[in-house]
XYZ file of C-alpha atoms in Angstrom:
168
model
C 81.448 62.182 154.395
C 84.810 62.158 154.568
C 88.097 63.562 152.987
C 89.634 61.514 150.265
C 93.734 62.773 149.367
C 96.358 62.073 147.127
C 98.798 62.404 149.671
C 99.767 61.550 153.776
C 98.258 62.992 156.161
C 99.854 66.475 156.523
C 102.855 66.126 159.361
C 101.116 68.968 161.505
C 97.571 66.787 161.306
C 95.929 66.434 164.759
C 97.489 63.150 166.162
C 95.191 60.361 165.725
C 94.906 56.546 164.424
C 96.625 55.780 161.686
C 95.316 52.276 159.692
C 96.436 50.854 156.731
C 94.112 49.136 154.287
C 94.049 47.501 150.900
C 90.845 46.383 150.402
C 91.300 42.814 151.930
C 89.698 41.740 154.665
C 92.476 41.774 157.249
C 92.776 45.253 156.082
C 89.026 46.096 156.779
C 89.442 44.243 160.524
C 91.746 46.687 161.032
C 89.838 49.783 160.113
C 87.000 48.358 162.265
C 89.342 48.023 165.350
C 90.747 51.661 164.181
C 87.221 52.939 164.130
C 87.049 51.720 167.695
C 90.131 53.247 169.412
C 89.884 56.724 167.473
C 86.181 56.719 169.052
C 87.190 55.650 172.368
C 89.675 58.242 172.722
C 88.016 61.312 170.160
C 90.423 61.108 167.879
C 90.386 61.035 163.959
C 91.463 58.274 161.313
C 94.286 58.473 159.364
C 93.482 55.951 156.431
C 96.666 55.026 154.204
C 96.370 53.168 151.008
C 99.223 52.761 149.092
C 99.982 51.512 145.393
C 102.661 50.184 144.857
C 102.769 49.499 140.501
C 106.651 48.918 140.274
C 108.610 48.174 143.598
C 111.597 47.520 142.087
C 111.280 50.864 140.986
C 111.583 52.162 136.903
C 114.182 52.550 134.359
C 114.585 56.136 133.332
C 112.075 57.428 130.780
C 109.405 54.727 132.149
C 107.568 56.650 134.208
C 105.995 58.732 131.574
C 105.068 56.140 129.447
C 103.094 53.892 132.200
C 101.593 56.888 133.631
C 98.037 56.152 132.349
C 98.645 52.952 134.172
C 99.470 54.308 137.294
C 96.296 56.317 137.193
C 93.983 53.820 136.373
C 96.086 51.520 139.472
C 95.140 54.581 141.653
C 91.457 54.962 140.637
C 90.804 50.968 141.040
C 92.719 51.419 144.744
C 90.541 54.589 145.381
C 86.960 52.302 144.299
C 87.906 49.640 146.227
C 88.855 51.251 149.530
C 86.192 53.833 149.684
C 83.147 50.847 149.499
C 85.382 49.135 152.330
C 85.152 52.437 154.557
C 81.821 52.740 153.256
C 81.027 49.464 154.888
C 82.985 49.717 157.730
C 81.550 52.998 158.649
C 77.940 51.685 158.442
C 78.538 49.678 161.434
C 79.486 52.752 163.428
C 76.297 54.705 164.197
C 78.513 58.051 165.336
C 82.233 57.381 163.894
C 85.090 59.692 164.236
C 86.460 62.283 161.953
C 88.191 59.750 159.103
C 90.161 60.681 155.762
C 91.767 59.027 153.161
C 94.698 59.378 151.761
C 95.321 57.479 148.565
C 99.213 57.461 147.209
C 101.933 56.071 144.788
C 104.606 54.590 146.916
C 105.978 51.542 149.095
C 103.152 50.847 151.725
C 105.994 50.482 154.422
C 107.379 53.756 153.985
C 104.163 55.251 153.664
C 103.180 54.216 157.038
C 106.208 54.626 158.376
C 106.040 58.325 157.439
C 102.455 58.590 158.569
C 103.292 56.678 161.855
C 105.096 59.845 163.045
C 103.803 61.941 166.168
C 100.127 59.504 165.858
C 98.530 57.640 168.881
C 98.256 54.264 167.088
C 99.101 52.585 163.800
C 96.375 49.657 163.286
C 97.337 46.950 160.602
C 95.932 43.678 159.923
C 97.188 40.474 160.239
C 98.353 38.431 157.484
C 95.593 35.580 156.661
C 95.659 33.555 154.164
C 94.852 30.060 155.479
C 95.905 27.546 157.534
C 99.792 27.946 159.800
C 99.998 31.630 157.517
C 96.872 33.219 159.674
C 98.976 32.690 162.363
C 101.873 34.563 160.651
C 102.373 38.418 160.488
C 102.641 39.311 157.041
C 106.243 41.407 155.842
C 104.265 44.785 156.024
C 102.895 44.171 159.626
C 106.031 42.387 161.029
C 108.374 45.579 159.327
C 105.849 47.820 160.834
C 105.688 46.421 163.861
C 109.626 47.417 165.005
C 109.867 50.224 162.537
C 106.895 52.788 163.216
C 107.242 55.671 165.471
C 103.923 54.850 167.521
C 102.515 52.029 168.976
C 100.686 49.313 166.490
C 97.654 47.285 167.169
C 97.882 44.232 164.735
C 94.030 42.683 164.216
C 93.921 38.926 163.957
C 91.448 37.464 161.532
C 87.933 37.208 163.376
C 88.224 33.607 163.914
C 91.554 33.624 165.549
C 90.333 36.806 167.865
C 88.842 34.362 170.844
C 91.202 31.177 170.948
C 92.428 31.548 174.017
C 88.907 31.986 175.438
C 87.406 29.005 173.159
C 90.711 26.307 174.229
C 89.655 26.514 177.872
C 85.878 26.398 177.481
């Protein structure tokens, strides 16, 4: 079992791996490979899901009256994440201590903010099809030379063993 929040991991948490996931399947690569480094190195999992329902932000007033909205946004996130860690953490007969944290905001500044005084952010690649998989999606790539720790980006599984398939 595991902790599931409304909010980032408090700033005085135990430093551990941070991963981001949506529910996609780059996302749960990543919280494999997350899985992985927080056991090799007993530390926890910092999950991050963020919803993001208007990112250019509301007029004033609006926020009350989409509220329901929001709520329902944050309950579908909340289902859909917790049967990915769910399956993810079925493949890990002993995993580490993991929680989620579940919040309303821009997914880059929420792992941004998380990012702080952690071992690892893990993120998945972008991958959807063809020259894109090879790509790092805007979240990754702004990530990548924003966060305050070092990030592991997950390729797709196909794209993991190129270099060892080309020169077979």
């Amino acid at each position: 079992m595991y902790l599931v929040s409304r909010q980032l991991p408090d700033a005085n948490a135990t430093p551990g791996v941070v991963v981001g996931v949506d529910g996609s399947d780059g996302s749960l690569w990543a919280l494999d490979r997350a899985v992985d480094e927080a056991a090799a190195h007993g530390l926890p999992v910092y999950v991050v899901a963020s919803v993001n329902p208007a990112p250019s932000g509301y007029t004033p007033g609006m926020a009350d009256l989409v509220q329901e909205s929001i709520e329902r946004l944050i309950g579908g996130m909340s289902e859909v994440v917790v049967r990915g860690v769910d399956a993810v953490l079925a493949r890990h007969p002993d995993p580490p201590r993991l929680s989620l944290h579940i919040i309303l905001g821009n997914p880059v500044e929420a792992l941004l903010t998380a990012s702080v005084r952690h071992h690892t952010l893990v993120l998945g690649a972008r991958g959807n099809g063809g020259f894109a998989r090879l790509l790092l999606g805007s979240v990754a790539s702004t990530l990548t030379h924003h966060a305050s720790c070092p990030v592991l980006i997950v390729p797709a599984p196909e794209y993991r063993d190129v270099g060892a398939r080309s020169h077979s």
